[in-house]
mmCIF file of C-alpha atoms in Angstrom:
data_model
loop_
_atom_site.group_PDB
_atom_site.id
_atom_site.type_symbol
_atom_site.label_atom_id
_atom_site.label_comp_id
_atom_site.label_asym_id
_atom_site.label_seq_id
_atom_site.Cartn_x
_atom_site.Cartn_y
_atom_site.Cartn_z
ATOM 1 C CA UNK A 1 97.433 90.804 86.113
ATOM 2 C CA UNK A 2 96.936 92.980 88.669
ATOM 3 C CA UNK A 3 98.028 96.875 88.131
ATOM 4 C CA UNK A 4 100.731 98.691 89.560
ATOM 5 C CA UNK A 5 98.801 101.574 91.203
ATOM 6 C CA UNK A 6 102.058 103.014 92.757
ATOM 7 C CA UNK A 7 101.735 106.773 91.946
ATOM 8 C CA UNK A 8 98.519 108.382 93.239
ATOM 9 C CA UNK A 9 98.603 111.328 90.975
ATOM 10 C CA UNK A 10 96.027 113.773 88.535
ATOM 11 C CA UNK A 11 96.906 116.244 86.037
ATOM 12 C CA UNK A 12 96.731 119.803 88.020
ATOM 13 C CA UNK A 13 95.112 121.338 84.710
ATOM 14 C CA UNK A 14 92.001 119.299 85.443
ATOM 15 C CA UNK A 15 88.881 121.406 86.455
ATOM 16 C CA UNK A 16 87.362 120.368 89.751
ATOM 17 C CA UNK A 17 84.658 117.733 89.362
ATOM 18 C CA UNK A 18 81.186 119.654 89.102
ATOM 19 C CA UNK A 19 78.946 119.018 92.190
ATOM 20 C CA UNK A 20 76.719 115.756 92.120
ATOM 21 C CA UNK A 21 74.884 113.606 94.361
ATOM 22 C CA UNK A 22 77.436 110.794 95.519
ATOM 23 C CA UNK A 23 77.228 107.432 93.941
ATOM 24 C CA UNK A 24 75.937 104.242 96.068
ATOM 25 C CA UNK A 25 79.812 102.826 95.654
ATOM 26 C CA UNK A 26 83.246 103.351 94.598
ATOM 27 C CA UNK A 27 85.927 101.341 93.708
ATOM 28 C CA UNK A 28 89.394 101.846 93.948
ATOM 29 C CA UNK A 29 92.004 99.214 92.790
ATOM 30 C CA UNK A 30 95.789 99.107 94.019
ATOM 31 C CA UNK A 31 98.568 97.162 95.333
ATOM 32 C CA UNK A 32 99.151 99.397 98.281
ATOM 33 C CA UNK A 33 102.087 98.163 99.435
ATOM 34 C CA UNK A 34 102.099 99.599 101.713
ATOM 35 C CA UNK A 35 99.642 102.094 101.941
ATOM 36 C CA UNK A 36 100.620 105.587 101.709
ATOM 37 C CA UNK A 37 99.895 109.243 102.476
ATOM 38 C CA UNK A 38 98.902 109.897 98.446
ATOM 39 C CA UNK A 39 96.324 106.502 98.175
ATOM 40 C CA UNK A 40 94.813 108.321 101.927
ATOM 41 C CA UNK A 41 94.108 111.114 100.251
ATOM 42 C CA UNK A 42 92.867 109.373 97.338
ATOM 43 C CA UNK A 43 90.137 107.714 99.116
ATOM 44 C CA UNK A 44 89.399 110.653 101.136
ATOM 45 C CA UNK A 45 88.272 112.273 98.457
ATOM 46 C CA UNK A 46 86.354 109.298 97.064
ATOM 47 C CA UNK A 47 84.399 109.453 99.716
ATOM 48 C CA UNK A 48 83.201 112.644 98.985
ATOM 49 C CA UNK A 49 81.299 111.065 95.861
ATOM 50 C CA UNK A 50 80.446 107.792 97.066
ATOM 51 C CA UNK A 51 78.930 106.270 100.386
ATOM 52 C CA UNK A 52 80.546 102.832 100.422
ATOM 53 C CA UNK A 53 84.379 102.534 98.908
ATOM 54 C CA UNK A 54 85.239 99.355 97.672
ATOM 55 C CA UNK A 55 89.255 98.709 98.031
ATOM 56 C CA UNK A 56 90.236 96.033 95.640
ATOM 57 C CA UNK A 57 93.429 95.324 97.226
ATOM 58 C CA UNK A 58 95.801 92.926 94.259
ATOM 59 C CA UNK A 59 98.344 91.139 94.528
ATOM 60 C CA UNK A 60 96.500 88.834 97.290
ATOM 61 C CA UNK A 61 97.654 85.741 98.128
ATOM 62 C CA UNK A 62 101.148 86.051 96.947
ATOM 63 C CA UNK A 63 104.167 84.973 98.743
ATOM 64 C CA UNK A 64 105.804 87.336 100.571
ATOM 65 C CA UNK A 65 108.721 89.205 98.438
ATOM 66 C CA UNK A 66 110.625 92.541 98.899
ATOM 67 C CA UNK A 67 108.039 93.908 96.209
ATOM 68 C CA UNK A 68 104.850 92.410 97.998
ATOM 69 C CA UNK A 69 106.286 92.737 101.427
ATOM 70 C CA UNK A 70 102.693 92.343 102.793
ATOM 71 C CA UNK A 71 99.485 90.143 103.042
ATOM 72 C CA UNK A 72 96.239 91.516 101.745
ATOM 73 C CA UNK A 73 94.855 90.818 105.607
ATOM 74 C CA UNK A 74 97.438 92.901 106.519
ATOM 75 C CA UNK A 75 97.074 95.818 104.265
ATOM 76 C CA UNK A 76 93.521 95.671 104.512
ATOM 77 C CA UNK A 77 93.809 95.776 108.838
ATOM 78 C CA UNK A 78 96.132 99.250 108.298
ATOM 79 C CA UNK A 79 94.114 100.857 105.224
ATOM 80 C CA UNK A 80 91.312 100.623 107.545
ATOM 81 C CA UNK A 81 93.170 102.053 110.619
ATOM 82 C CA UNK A 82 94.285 105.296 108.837
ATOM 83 C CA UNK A 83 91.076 105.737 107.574
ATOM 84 C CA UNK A 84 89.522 105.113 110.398
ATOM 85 C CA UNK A 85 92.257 107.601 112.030
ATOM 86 C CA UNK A 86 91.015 110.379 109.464
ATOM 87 C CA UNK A 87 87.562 110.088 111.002
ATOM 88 C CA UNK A 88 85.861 107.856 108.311
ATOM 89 C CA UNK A 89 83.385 104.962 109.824
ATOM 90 C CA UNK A 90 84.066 101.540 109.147
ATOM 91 C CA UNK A 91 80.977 100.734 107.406
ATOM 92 C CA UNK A 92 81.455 102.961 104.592
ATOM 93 C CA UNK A 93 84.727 100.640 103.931
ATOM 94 C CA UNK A 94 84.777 96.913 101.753
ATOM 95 C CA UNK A 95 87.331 94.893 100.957
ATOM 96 C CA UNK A 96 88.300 92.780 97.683
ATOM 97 C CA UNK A 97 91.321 90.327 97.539
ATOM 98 C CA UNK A 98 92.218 89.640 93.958
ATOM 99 C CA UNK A 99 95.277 87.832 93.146
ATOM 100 C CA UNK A 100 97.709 88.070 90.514
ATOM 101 C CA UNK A 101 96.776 86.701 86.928
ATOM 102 C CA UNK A 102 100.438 87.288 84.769
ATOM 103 C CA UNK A 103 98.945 85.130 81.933
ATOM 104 C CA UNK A 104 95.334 85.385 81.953
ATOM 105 C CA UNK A 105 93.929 88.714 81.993
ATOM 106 C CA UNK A 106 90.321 87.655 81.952
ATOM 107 C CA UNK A 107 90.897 85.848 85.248
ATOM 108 C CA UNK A 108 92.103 88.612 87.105
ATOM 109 C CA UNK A 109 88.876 90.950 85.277
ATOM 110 C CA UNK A 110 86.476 88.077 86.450
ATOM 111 C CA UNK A 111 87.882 87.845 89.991
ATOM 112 C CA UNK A 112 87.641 92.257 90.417
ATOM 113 C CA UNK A 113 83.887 92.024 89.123
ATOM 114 C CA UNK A 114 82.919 89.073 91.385
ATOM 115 C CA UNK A 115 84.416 90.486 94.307
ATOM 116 C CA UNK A 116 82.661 93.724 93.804
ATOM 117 C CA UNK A 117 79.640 92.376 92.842
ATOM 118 C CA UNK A 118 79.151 90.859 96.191
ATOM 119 C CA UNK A 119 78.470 94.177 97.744
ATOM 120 C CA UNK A 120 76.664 95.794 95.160
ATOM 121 C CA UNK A 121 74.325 92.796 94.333
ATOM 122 C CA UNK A 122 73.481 93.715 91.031
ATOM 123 C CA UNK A 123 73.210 97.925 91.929
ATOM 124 C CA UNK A 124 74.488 99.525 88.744
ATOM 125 C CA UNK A 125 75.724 102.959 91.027
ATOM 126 C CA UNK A 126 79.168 102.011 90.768
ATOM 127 C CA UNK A 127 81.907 103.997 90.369
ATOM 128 C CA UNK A 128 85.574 103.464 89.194
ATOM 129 C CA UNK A 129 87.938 105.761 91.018
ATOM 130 C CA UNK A 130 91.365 106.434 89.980
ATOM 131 C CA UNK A 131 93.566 108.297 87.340
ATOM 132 C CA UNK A 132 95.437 107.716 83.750
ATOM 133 C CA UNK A 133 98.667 108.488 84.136
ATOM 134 C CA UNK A 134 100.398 105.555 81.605
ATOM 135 C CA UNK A 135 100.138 102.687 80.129
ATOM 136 C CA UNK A 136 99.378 101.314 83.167
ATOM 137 C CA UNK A 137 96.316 102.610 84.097
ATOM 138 C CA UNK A 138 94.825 100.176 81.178
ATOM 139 C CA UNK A 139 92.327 98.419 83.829
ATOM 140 C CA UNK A 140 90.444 101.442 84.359
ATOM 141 C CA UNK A 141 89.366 101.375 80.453
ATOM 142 C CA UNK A 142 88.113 97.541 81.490
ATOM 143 C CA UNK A 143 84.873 97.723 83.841
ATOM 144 C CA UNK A 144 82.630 100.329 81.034
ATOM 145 C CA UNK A 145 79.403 99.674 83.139
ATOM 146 C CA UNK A 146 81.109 101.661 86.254
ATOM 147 C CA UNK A 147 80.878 105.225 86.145
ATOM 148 C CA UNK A 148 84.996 106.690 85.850
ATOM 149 C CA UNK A 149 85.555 109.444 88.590
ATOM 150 C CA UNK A 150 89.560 110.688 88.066
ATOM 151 C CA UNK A 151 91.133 111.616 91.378
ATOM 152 C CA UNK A 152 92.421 115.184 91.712
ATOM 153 C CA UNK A 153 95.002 114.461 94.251
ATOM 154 C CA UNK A 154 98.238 115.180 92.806
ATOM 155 C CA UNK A 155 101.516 113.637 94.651
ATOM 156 C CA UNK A 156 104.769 112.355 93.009
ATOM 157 C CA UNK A 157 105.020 109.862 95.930
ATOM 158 C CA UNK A 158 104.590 106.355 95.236
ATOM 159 C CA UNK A 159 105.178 102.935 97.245
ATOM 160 C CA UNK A 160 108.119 101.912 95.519
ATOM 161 C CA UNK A 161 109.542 105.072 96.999
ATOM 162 C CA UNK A 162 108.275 103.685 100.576
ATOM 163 C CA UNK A 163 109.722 100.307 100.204
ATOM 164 C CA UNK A 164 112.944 101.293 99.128
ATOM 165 C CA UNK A 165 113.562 103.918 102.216
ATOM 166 C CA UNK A 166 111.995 101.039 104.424
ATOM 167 C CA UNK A 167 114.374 98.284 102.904
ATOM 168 C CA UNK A 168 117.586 100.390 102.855
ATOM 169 C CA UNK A 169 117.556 102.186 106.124
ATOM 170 C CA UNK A 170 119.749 101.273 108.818
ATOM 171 C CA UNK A 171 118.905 97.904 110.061
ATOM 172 C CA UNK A 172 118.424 99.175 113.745
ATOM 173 C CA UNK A 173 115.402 101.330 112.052
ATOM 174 C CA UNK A 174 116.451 104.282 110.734
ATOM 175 C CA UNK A 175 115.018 103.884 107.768
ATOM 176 C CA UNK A 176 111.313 104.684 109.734
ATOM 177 C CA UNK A 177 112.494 107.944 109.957
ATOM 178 C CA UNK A 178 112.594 108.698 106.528
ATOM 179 C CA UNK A 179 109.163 106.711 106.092
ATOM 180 C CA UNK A 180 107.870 108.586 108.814
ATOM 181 C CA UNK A 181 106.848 111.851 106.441
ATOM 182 C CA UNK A 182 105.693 109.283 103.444
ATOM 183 C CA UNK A 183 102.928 107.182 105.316
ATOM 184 C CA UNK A 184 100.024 108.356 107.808
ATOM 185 C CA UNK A 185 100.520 107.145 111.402
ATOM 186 C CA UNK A 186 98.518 104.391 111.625
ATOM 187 C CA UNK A 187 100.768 102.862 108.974
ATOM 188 C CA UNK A 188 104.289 104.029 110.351
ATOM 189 C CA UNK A 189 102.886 102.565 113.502
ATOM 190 C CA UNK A 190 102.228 99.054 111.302
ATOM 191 C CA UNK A 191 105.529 99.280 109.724
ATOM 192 C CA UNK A 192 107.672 99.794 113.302
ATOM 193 C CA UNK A 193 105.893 96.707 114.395
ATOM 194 C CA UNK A 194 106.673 94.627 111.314
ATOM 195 C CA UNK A 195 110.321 95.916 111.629
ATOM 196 C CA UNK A 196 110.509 93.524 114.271
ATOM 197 C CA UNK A 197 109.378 91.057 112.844
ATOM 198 C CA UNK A 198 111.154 87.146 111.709
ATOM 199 C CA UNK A 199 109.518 87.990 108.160
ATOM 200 C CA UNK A 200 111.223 91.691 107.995
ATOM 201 C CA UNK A 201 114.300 89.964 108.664
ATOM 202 C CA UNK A 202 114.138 87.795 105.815
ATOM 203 C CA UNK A 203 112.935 90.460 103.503
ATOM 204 C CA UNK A 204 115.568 92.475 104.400
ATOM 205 C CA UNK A 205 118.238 89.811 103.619
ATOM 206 C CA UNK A 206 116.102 88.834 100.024
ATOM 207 C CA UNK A 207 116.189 92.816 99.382
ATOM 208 C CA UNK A 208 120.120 93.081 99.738
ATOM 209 C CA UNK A 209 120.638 89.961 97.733
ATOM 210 C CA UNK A 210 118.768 91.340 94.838
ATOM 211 C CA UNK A 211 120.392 94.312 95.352
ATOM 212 C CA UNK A 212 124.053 92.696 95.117
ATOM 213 C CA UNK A 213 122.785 90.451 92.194
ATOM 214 C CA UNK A 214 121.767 93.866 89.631
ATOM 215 C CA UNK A 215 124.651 95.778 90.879
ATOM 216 C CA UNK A 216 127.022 92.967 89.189
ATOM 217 C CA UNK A 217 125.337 93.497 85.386
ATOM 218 C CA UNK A 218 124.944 97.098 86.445
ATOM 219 C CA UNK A 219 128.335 97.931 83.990
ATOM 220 C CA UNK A 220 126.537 95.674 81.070
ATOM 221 C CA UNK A 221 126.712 97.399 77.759
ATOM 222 C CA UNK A 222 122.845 96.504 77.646
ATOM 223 C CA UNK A 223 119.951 95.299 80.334
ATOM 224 C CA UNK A 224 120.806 91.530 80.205
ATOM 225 C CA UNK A 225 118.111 89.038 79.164
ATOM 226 C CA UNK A 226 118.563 86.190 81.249
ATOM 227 C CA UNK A 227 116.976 82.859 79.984
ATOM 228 C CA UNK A 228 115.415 79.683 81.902
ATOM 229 C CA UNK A 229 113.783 76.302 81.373
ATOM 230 C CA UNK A 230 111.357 74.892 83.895
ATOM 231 C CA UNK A 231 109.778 71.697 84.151
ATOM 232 C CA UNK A 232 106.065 71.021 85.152
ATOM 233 C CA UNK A 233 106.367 66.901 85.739
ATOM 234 C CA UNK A 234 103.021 65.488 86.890
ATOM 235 C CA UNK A 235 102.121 61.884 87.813
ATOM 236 C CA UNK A 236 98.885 59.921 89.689
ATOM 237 C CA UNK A 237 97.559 63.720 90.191
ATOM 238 C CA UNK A 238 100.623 64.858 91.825
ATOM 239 C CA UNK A 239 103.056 67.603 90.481
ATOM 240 C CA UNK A 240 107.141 67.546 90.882
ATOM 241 C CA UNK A 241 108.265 70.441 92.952
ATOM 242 C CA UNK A 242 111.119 71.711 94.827
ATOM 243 C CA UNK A 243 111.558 74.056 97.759
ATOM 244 C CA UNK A 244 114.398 76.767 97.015
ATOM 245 C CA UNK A 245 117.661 76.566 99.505
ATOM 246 C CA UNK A 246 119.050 79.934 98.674
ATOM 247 C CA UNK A 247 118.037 83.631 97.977
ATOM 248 C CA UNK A 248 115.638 84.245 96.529
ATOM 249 C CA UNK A 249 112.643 82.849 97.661
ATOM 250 C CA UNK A 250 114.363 80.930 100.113
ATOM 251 C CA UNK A 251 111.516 78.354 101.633
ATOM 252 C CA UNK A 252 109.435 79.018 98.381
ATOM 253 C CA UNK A 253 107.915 76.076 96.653
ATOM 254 C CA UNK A 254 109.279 76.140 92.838
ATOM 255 C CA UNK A 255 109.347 74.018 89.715
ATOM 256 C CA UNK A 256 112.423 71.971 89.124
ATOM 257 C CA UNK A 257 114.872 74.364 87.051
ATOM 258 C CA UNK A 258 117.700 76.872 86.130
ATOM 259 C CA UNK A 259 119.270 79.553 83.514
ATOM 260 C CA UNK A 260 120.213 77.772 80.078
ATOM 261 C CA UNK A 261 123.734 76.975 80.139
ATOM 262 C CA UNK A 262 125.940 77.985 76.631
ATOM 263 C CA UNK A 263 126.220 74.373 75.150
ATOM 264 C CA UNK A 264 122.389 72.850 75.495
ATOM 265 C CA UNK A 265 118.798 73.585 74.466
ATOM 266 C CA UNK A 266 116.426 74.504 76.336
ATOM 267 C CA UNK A 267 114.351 70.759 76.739
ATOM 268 C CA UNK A 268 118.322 69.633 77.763
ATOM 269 C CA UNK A 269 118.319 72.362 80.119
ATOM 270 C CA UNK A 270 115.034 71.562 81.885
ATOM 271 C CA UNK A 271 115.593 67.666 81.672
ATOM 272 C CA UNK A 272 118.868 68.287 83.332
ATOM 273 C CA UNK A 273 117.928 70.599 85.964
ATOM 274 C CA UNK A 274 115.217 68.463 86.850
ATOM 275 C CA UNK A 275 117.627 65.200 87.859
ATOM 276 C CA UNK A 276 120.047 67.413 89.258
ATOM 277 C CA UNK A 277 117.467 69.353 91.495
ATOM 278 C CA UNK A 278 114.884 66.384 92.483
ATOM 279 C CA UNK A 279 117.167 63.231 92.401
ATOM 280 C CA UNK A 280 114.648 61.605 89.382
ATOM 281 C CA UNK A 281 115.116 58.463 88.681
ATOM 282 C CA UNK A 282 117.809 58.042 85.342
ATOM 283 C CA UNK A 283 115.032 55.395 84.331
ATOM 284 C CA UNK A 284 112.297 58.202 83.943
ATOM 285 C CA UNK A 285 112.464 59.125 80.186
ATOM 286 C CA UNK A 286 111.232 62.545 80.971
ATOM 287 C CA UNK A 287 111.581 63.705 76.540
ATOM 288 C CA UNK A 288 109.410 60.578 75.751
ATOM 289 C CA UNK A 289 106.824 62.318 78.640
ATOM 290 C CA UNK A 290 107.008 65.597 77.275
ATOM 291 C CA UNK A 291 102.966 67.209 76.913
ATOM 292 C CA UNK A 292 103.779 70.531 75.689
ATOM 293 C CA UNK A 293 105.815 73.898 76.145
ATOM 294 C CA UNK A 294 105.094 77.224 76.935
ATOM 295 C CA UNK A 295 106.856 80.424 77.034
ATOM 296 C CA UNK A 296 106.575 82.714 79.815
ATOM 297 C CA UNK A 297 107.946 86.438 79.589
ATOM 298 C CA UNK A 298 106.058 88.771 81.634
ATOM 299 C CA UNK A 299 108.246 91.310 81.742
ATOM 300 C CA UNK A 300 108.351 91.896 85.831
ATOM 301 C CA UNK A 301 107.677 88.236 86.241
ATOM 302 C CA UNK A 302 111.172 88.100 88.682
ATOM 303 C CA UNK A 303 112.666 90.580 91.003
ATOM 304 C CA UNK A 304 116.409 89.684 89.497
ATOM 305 C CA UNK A 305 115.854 91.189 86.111
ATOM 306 C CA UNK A 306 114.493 90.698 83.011
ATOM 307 C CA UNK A 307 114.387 86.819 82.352
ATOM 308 C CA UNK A 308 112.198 84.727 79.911
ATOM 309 C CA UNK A 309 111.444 81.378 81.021
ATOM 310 C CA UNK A 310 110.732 78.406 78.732
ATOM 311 C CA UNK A 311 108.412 76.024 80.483
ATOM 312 C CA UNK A 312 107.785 72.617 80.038
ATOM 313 C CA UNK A 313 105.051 69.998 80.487
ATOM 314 C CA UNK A 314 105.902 66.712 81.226
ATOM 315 C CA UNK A 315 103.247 63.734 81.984
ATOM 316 C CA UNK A 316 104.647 60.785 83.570
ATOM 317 C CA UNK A 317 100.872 58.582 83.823
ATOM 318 C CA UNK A 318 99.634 57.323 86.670
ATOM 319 C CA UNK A 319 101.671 54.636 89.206
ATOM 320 C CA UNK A 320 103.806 54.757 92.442
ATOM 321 C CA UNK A 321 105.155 57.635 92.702
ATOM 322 C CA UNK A 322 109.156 57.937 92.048
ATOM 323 C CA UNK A 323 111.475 58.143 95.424
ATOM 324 C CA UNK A 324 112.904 62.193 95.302
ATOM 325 C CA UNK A 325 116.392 63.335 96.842
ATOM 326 C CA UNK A 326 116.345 67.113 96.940
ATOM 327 C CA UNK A 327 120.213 68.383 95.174
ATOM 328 C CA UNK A 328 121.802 71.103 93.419
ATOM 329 C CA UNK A 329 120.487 74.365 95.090
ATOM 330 C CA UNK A 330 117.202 72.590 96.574
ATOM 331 C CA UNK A 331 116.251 72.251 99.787
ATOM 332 C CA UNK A 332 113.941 69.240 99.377
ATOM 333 C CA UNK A 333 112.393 67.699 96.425
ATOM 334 C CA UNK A 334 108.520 66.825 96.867
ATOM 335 C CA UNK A 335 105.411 65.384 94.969
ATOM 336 C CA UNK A 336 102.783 67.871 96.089
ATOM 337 C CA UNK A 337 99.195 66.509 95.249
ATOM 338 C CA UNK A 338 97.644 68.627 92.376
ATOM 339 C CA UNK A 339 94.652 70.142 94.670
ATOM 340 C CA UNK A 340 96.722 71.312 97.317
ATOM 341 C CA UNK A 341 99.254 73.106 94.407
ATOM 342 C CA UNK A 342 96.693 75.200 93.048
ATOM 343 C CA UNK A 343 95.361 76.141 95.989
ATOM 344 C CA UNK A 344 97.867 77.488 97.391
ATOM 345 C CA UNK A 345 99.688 80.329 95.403
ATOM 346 C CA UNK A 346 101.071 81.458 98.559
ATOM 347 C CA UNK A 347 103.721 79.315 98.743
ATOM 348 C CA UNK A 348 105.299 79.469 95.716
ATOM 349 C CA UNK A 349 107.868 81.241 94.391
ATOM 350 C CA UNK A 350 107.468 84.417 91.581
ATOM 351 C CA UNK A 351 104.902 83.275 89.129
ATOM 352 C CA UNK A 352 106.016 79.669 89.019
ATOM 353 C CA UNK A 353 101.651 79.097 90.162
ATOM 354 C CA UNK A 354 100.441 80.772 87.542
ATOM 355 C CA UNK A 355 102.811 78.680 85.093
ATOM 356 C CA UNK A 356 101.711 75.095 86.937
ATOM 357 C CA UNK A 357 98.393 76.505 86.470
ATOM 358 C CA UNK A 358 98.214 77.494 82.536
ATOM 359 C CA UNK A 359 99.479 74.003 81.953
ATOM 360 C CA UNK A 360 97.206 72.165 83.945
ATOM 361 C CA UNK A 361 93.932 73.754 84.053
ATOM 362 C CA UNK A 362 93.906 73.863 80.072
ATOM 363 C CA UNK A 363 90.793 72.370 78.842
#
């Protein structure tokens, strides 16, 4: 999984770092999204101690949500324009995309080291830049052949703060003036052009909903626990999918499902949600299919709130493939060939991917 490197921040009480020769490369690992003025200074000082900085940039190839508002492309086109802006020369600047790995941790370690390890090729003058503030900062206790330089730049800014003033402004963009003093110019100038924009229009109306959806368990005695079932139904190398209707995700590709309802289990609940959503044929015995279940409870696995998803697999062998009607709260109901699933993470909605892929890509 990819870390949340939101708050670009040091303890104060830190001595300076002593005075050595810089390091070949550095590597600095964050979401940036988007950018802001704390990560510029970040890697402004970086530079200082290393020639080349390698910007792992997560959270790649993820569909666009109102807490990954941005493609890696375009985060890595405006990190290098305000560095570029602050005088720094484009060669001294790499790029990583790494996506998101909820379930598999060793994936997501893999991908960072590969990606790196195409610009070093094989140079062991590598250095980890960034700073332990929480239990967050885990990753930078995973790569022990890079050298760990801590950041001294000390900022209580992070990008959540950005996307919120960004999301909540007025709609004619008056929320660019507040995000005006919290991003360097070259990224203000990125973010009044994506204002614009069809895809800031539909973040802005998935960023409401969510909005509207917490503030009605907002009076809760405790944080609710919502609770799911989802069902992964292959056949002839084809998985069972549906594209959402509604917020959120609208347009996102999805796995056939809902929330558990007060009088069924959770099996009933994805069997049901499954004919109700995809128009399966009653003579599909989808229980005498069944492959195996999963649970999946990353804790920020969906932008509603805290909900655990029970997932599971269902094999219907190979034939024709069964004649879909998309219903419920689907859009359209679709046999998507397995190859062109896993490929693209992109299009899916929250970590319903990574779930397709843990069941089908075990040995």
């Amino acid at each position: 999984m990819i870390p949340h490197n939101d708050l670009a921040s040091s303890d104060p009480t830190l001595p300076p770092a002593p005075t050595r020769r810089k390091r070949t490369f550095g590597v600095y690992i964050g979401r940036f999204e988007p950018p802001h003025a704390a990560h510029l200074l970040v890697m402004l000082e970086a530079l200082n101690s290393v020639q080349k900085l390698i910007v792992v940039i997560g959270s790649a190839r993820a569909a666009r949500n109102p807490k990954n508002p941005f493609t890696a492309e375009e985060r890595q086109e405006v990190i290098t324009a305000m560095l570029l802006e602050a005088g720094i020369a484009r060669a001294r600047l790499l790029f990583v995309h790494v996506r998101d790995y909820y379930y598999n941790e060793a994936l997501w370690l893999s991908e960072v080291q590969r990606g790196v390890q195409h610009f070093t090729r094989g140079s062991t003058d590598v250095a980890l830049i960034g700073h332990v503030k929480d239990d967050s900062s885990y990753y930078l206790r995973s790569f022990p052949a890079w050298e760990f330089i801590p950041t001294h730049v000390v900022s209580p800014l992070s990008a959540t703060d950005v996307r919120r003033a960004y999301f909540e402004g007025p709609l004619d963009g008056g929320g660019l003036d507040e995000v005006r003093g919290m991003v360097p110019p070259a990224v203000h100038a990125f973010l009044d052009r994506f204002h614009a924009t069809p895809e800031y229009t539909e973040l802005r109306a998935e960023y409401d909903h969510l909005r509207e959806y917490r503030a009605a368990w907002a009076d809760a005695p405790y944080p609710p626990v919502f609770v799911t079932a989802d069902a992964v139904v292959t056949r002839s190398g084809h998985v069972l999918l549906v594209r959402r209707g509604g917020m959120p995700g609208r347009g996102r590709l999805a796995m056939p499902g809902g929330f558990l309802e007060q009088d069924e289990t959770l099996l009933d609940c994805a069997v049901r949600e499954t004919h109700e959503e995809t128009g399966l044929g009653v003579g599909v015995d989808l229980r005498a299919a069944l492959r195996g279940s999963a649970v999946f409870d990353y804790p920020e696995r969906s932008l509603r709130g805290r909900t655990v998803t029970h997932a599971f697999h269902f094999d219907l062998g190979i034939g024709q493939l069964p004649l879909l009607q998309g219903g419920s709260d689907a859009a359209e109901a679709l046999w998507l060939p397995l190859g062109e699933a896993l490929s693209s993470p992109e299009l899916f909605f929250e970590d319903h991917h990574a779930i397709i892929e843990n069941f089908l890509m075990r040995g």
